[in-house]
Coordinates of N, CA and C in Angstrom, one line a residue:
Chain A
X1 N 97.8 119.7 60.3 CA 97.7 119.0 59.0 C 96.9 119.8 58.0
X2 N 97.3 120.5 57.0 CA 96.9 121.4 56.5 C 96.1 120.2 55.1
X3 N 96.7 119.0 54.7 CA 96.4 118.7 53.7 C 96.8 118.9 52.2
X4 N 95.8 119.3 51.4 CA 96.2 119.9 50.2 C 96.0 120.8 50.0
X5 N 97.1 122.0 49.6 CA 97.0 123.3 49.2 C 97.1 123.6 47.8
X6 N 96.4 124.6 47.2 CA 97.1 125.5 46.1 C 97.4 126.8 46.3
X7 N 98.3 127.1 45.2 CA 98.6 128.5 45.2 C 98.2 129.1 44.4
X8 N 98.2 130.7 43.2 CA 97.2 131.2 44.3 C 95.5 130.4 44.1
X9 N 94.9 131.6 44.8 CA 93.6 131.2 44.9 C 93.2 131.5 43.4
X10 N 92.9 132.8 42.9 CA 92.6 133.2 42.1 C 93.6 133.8 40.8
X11 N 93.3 134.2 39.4 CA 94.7 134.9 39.1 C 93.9 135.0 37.3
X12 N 94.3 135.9 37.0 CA 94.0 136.7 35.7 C 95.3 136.7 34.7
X13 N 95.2 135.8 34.0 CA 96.2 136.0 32.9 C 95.5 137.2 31.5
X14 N 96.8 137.4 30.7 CA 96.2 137.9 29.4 C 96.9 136.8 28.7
X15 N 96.5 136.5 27.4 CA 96.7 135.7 26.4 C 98.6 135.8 26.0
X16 N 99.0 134.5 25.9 CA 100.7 134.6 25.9 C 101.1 134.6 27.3
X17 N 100.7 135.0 28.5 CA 101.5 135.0 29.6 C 101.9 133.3 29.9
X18 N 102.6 133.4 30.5 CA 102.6 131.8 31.5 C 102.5 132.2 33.2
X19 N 102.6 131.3 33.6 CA 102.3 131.0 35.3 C 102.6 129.5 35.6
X20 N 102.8 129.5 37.0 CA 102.9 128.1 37.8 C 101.9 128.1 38.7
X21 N 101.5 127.1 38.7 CA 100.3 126.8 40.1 C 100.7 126.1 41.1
X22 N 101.1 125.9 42.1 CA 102.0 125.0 42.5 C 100.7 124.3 44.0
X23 N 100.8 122.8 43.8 CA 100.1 122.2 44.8 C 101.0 121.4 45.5
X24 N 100.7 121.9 46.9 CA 101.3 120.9 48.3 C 100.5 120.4 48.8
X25 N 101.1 119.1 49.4 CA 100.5 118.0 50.4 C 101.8 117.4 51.4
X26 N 100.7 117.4 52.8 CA 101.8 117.2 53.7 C 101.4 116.0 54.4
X27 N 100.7 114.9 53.5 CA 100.1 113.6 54.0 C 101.2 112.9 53.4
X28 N 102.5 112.6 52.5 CA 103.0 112.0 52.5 C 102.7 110.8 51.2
X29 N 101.7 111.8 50.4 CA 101.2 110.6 49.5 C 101.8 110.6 48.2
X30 N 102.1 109.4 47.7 CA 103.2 109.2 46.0 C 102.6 110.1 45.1
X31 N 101.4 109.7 45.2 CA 100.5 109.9 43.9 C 100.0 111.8 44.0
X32 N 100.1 112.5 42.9 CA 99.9 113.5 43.0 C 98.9 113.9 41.5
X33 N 98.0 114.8 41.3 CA 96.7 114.6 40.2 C 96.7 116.3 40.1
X34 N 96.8 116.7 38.5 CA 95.9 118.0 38.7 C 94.8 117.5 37.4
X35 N 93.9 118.5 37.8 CA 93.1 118.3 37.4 C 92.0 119.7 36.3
X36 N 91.5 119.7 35.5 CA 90.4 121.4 35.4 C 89.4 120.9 35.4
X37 N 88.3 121.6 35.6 CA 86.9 121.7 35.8 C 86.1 123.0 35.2
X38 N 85.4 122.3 34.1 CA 84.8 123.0 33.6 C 83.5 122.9 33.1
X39 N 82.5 123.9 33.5 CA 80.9 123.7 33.1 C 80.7 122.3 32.0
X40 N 79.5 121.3 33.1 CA 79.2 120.7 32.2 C 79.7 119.1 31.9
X41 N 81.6 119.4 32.4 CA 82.4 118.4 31.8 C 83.0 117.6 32.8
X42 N 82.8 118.0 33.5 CA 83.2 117.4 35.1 C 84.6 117.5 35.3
X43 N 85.3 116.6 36.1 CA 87.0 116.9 35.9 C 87.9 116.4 34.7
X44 N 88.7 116.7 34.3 CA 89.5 116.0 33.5 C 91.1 116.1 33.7
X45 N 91.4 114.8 34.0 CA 93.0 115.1 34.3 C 93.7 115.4 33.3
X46 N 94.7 116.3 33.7 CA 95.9 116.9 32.9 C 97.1 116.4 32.8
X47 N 97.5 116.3 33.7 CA 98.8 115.1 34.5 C 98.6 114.7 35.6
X48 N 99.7 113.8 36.1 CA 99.9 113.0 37.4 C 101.2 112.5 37.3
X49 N 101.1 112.3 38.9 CA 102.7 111.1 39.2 C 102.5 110.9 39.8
X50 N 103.2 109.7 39.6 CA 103.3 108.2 40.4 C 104.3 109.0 41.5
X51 N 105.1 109.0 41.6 CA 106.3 109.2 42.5 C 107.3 110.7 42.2
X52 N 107.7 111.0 43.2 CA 108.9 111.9 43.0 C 109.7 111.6 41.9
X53 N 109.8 112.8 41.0 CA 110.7 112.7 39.6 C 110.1 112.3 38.3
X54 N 108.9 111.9 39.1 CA 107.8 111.0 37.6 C 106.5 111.7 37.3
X55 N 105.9 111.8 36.0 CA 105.1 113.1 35.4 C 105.2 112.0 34.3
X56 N 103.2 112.1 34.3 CA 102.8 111.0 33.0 C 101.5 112.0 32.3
X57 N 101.0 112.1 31.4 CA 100.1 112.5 30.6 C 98.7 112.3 30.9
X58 N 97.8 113.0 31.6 CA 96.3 112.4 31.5 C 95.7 112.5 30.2
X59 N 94.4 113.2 30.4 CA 93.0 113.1 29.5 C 93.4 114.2 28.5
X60 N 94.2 115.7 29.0 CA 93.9 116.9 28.2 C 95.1 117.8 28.7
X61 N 96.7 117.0 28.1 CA 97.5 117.5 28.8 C 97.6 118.9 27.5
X62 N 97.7 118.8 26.6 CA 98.2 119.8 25.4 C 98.3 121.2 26.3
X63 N 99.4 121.8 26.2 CA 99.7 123.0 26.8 C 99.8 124.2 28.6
X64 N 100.1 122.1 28.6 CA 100.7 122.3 29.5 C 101.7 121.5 30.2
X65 N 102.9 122.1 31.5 CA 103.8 121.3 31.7 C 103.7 121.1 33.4
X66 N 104.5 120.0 33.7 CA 104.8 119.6 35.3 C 105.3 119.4 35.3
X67 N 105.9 119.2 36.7 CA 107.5 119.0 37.5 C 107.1 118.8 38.9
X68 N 107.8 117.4 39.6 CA 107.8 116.6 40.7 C 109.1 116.8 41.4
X69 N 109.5 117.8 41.4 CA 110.9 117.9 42.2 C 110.9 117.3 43.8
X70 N 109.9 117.5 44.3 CA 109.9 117.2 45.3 C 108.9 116.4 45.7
X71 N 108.5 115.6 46.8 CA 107.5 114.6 47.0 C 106.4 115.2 47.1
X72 N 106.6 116.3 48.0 CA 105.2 117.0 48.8 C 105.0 118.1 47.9
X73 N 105.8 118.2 46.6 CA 104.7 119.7 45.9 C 104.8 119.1 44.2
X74 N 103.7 119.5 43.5 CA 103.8 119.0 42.0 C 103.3 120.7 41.2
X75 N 104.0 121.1 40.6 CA 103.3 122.3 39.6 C 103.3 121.8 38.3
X76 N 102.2 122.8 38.3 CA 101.7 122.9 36.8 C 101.8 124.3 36.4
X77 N 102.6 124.4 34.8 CA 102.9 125.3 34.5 C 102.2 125.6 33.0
X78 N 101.4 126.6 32.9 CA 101.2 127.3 31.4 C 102.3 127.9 30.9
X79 N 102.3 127.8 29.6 CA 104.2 128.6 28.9 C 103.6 129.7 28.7
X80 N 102.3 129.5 27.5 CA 102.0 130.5 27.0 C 100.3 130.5 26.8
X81 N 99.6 130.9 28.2 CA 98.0 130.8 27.8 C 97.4 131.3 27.0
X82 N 96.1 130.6 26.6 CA 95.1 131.0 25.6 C 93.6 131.0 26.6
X83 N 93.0 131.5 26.1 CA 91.6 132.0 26.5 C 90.8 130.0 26.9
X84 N 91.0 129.4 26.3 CA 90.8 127.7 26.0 C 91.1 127.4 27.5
X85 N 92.2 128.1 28.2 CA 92.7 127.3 29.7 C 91.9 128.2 30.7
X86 N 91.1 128.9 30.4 CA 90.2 129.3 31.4 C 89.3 128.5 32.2
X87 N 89.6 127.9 33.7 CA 88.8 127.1 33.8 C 89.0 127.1 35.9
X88 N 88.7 126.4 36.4 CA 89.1 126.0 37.6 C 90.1 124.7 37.8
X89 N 91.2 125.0 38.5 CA 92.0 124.0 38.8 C 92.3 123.6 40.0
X90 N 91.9 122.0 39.8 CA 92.3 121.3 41.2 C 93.6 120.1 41.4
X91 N 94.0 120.0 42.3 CA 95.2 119.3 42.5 C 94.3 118.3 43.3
X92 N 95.2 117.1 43.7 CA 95.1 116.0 44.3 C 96.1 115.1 44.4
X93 N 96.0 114.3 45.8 CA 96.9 113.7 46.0 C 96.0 112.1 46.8
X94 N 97.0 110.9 46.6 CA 96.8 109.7 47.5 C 97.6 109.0 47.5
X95 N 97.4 107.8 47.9 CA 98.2 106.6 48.0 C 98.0 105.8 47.0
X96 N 99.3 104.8 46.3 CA 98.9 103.9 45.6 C 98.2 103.3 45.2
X97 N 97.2 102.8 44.1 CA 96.2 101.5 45.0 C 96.6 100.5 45.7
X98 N 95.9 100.0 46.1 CA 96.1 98.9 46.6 C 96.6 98.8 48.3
X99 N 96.6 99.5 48.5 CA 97.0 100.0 49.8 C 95.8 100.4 51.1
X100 N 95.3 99.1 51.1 CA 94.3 99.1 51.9 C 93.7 100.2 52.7
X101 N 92.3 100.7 52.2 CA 92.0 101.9 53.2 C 92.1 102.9 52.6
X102 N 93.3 103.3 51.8 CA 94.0 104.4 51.6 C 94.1 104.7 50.4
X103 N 92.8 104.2 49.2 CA 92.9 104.9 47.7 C 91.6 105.8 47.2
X104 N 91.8 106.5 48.2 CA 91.0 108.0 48.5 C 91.6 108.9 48.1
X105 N 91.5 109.6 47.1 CA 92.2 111.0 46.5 C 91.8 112.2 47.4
X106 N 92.5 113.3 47.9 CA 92.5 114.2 48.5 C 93.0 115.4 47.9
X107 N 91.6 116.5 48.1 CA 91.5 117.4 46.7 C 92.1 118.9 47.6
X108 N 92.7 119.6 47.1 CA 93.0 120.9 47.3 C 91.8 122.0 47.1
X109 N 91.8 123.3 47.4 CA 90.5 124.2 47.1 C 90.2 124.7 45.6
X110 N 91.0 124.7 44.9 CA 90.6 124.9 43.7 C 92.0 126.1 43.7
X111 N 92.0 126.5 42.2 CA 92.7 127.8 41.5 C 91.8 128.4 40.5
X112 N 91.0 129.4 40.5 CA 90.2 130.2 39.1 C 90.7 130.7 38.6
X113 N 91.3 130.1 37.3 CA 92.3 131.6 36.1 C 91.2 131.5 35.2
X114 N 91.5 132.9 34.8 CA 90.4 133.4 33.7 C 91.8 134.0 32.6
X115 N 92.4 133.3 31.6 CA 92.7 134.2 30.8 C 92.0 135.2 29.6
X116 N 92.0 136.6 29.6 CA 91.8 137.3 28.5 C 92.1 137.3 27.1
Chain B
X1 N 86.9 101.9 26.9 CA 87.7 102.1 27.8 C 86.9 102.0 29.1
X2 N 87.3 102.7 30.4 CA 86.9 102.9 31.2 C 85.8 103.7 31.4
X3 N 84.8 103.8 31.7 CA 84.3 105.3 32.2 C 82.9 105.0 33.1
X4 N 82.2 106.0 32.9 CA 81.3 106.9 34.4 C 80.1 107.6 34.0
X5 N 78.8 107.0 33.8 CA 78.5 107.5 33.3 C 77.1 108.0 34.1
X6 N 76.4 109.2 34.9 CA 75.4 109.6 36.1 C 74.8 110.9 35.0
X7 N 73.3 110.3 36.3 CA 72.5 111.4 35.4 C 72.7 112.7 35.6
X8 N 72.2 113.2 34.4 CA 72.4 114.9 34.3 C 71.5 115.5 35.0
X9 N 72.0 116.8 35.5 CA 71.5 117.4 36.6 C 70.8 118.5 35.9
X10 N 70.5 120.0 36.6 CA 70.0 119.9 38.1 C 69.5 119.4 38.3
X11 N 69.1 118.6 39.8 CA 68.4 117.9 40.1 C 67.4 119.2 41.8
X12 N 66.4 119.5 41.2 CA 65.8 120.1 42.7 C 64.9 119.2 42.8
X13 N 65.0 119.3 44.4 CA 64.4 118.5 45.6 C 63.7 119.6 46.4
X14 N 62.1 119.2 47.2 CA 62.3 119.9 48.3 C 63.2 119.4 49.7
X15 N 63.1 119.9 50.4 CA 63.6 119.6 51.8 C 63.1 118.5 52.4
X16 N 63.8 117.3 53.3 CA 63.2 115.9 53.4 C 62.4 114.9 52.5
X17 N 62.5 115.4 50.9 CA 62.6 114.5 49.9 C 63.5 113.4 49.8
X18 N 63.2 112.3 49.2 CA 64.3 110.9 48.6 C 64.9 111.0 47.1
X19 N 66.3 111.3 47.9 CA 66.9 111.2 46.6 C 67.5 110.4 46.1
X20 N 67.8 109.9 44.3 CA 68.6 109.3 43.9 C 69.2 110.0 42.8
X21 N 70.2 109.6 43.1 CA 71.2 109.8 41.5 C 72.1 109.0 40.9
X22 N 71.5 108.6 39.6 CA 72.2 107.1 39.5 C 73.7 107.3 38.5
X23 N 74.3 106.2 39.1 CA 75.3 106.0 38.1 C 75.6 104.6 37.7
X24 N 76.2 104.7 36.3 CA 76.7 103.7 36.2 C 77.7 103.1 35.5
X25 N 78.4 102.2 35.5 CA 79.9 102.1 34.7 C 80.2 101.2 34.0
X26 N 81.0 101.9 33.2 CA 81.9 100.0 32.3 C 83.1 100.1 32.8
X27 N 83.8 99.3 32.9 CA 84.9 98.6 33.3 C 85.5 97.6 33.4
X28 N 87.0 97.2 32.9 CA 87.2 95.7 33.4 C 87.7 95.6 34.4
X29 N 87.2 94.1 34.5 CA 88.1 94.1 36.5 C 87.0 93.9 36.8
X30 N 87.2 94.1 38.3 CA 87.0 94.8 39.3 C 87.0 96.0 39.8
X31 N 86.5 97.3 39.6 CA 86.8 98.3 39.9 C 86.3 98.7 41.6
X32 N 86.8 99.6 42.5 CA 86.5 100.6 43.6 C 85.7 101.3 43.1
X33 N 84.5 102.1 43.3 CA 83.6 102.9 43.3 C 83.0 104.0 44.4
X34 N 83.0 104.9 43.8 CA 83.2 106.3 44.8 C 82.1 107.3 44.3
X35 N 81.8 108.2 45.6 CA 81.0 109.1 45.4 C 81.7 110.2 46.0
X36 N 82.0 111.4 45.3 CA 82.5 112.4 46.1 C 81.5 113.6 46.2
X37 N 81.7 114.6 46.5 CA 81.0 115.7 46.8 C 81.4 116.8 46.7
X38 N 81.3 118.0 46.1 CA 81.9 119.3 45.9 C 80.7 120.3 46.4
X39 N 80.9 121.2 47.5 CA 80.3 122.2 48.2 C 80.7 123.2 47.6
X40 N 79.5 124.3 47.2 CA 80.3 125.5 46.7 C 81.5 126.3 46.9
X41 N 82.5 126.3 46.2 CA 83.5 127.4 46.5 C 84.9 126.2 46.9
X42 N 84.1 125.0 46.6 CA 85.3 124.0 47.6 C 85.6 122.2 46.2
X43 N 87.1 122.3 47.0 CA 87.5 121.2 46.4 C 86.6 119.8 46.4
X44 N 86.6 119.0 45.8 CA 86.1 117.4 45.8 C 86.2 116.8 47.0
X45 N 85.7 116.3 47.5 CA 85.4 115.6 48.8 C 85.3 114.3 48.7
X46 N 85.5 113.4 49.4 CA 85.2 111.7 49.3 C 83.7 111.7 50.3
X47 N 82.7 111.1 49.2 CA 81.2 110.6 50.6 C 81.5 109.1 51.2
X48 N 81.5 108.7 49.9 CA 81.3 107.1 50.5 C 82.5 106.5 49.2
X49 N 82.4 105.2 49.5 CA 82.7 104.6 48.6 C 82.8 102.9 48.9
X50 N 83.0 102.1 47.7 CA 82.4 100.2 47.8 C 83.8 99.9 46.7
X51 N 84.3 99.0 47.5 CA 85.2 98.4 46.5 C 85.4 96.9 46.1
X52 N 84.2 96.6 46.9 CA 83.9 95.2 45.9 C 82.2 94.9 45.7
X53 N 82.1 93.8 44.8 CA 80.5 93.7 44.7 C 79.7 93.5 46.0
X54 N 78.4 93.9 46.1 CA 77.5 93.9 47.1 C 78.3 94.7 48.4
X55 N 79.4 95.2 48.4 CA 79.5 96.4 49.6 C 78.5 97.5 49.1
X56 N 78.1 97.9 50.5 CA 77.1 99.1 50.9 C 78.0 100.4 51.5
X57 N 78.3 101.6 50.4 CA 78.6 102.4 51.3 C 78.0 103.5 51.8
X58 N 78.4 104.1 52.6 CA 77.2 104.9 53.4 C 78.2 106.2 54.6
X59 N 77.5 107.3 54.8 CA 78.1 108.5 55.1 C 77.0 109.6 55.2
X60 N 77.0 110.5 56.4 CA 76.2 111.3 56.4 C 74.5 111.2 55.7
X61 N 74.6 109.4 56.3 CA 72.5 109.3 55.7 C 73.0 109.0 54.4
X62 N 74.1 109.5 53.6 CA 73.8 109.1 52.1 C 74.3 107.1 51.8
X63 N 73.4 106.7 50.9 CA 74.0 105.4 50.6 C 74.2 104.7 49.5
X64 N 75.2 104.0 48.7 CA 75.3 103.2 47.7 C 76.0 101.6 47.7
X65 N 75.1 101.0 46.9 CA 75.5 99.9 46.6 C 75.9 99.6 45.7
X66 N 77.3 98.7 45.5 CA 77.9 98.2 44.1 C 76.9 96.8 43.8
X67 N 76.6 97.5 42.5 CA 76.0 96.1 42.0 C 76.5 96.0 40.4
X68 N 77.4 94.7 40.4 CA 78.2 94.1 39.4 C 77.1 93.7 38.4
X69 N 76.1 93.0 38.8 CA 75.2 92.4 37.9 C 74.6 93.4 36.7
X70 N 73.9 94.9 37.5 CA 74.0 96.0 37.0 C 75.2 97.0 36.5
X71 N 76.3 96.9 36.6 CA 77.1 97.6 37.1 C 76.8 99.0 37.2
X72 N 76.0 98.5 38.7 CA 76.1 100.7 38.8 C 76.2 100.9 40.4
X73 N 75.9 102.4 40.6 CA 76.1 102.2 42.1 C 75.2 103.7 42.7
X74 N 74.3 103.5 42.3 CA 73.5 104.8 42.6 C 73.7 105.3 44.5
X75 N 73.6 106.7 43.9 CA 73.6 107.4 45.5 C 72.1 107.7 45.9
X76 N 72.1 107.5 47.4 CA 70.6 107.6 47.7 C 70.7 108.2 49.6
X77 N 69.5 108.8 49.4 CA 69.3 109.8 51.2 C 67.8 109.7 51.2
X78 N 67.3 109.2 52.4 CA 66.1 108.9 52.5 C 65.1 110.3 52.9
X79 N 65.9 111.4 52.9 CA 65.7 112.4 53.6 C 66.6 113.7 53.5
X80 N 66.9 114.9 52.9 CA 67.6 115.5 52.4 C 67.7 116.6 53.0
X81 N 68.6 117.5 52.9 CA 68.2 119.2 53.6 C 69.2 119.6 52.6
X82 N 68.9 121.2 53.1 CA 69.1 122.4 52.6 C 71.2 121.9 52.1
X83 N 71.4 121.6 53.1 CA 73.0 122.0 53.6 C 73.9 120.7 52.9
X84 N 72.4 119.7 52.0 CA 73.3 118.6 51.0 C 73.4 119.1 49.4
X85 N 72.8 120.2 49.4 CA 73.0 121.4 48.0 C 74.4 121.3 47.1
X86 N 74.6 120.7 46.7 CA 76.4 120.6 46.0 C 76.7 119.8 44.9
X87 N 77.4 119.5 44.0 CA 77.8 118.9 43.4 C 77.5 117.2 43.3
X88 N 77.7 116.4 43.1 CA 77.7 115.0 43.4 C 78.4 114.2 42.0
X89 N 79.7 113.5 42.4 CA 80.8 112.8 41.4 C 80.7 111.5 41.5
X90 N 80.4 111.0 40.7 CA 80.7 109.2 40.9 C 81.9 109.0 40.1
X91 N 82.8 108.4 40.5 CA 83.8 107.8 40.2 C 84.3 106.4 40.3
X92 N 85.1 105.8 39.4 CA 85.6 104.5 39.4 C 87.7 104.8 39.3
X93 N 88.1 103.5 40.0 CA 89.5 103.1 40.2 C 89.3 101.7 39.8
X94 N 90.2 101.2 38.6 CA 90.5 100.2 38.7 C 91.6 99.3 39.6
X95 N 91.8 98.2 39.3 CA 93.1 97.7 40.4 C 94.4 97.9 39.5
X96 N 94.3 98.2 38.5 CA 95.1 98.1 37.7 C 95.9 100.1 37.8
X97 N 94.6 100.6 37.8 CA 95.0 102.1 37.6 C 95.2 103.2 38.6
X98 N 96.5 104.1 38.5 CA 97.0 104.9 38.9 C 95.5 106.0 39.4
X99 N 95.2 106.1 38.3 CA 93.9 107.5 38.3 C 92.6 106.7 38.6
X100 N 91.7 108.0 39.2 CA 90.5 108.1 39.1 C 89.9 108.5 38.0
X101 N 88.6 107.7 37.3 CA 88.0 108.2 36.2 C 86.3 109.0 37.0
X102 N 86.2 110.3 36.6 CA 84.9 110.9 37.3 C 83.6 110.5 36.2
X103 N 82.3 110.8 36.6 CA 81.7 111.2 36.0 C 81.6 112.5 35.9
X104 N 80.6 113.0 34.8 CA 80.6 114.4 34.5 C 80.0 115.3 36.1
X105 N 79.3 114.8 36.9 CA 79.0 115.3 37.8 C 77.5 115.7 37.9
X106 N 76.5 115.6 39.1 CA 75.2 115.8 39.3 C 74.7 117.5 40.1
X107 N 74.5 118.5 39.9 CA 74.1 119.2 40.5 C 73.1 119.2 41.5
X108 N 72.8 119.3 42.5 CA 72.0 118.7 43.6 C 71.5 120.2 44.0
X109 N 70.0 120.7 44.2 CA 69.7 122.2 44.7 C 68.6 121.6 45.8
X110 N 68.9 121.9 46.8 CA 67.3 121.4 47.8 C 66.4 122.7 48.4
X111 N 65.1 123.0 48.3 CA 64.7 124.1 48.2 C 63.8 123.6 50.1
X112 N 64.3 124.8 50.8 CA 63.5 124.8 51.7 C 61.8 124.8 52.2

């Protein structure tokens, strides 16, 4: 059971590039979360979904996109970065609420992009 | 709206010091309440967590209580070491919501 992964670990953009970060989970859980972390501000969600196919708006989505194609992976894509998205990113995944026991989010290791 | 609101850090301790770090929240409802934990270099962790009033949660010596009357749920260790040095997140779920709302997060440094 590997849990939650990201891809990569690390990664250096320059200003205008894009990227995908792509997070897996192999617990089986609907709910999928990314998240950035940055000095100071603690986390702030970006997006999430409820379920396969579904992608809703968090706290600080502006410039950025996602896609749930499949259950077990959700990416997050930059089109075109700016120096502003420099930050650490985390993924997460859980169960519903309400689902006794089981509305415990489960966090992946992080991604560090630094764009220039 | 919702939110999370824990004291600002750093917080140094020596070693086998009592710690607290409080939080506390608004919310309607009924909210779940959570403490997570970030180790350097590493993702969010779950410590403990209480999802109704007067549950006690508790994990690795650390402990919190929901208290509605207050609404808060401070984290506490009667006794600390080196190797609880990390981050510290208080968080709330409502019954109603999808997401977790964090607090900004506590810095925790324990000096040998």
């Amino acid at each position: 059971n590997a849990g939650v992964t990201q891809t990569p670990k690390f990664r250096v953009l320059k200003t205008g590039q894009s990227m995908t970060l792509l997070c897996a989970q192999d617990m089986n859980h609907e709910y999928m979360y990314w998240y950035r972390q940055d000095p100071g501000m603690g986390l702030r969600l970006i997006h999430y979904s409820v379920g396969e196919g579904t992608t809703a708006k968090g706290e600080v989505p502006d410039g950025y996109n996602v896609s749930r194609l499949k259950k077990q992976n959700f990416l997050l894509g930059l089109e075109s970065a700016a120096p502003s998205q420099t930050s650490v990113y985390f993924c997460a995944s859980s169960w519903p609420q309400g689902r006794t026991g089981t509305d415990t989010q489960y966090f992946g290791p992080g991604t560090r992009l630094t764009v220039l | 709206g919702d939110s999370v609101t824990q004291m600002e850090g750093p917080v140094t301790l020596s070693e086998e010091a009592f710690l607290t770090i409080n939080c506390t929240y608004t919310a309607t409802g009924y909210p779940s309440l959570f403490w997570y934990v970030q180790y350097p270099g590493e993702g969010l962790q779950l410590l403990l967590k209480a999802t109704k009033a007067d549950d006690k949660g508790s994990n690795k010596g650390f402990e919190a209580t929901y208290r509605k009357e207050t609404t808060s749920f401070h984290l506490e260790k009667g006794s600390v070491q080196v190797s609880d040095s990390a981050v510290y997140f208080c968080a709330l779920r409502t019954s109603s919501a999808s997401k977790i709302i964090f607090g900004s997060g506590t810095r925790l440094s324990i000096r040998p």
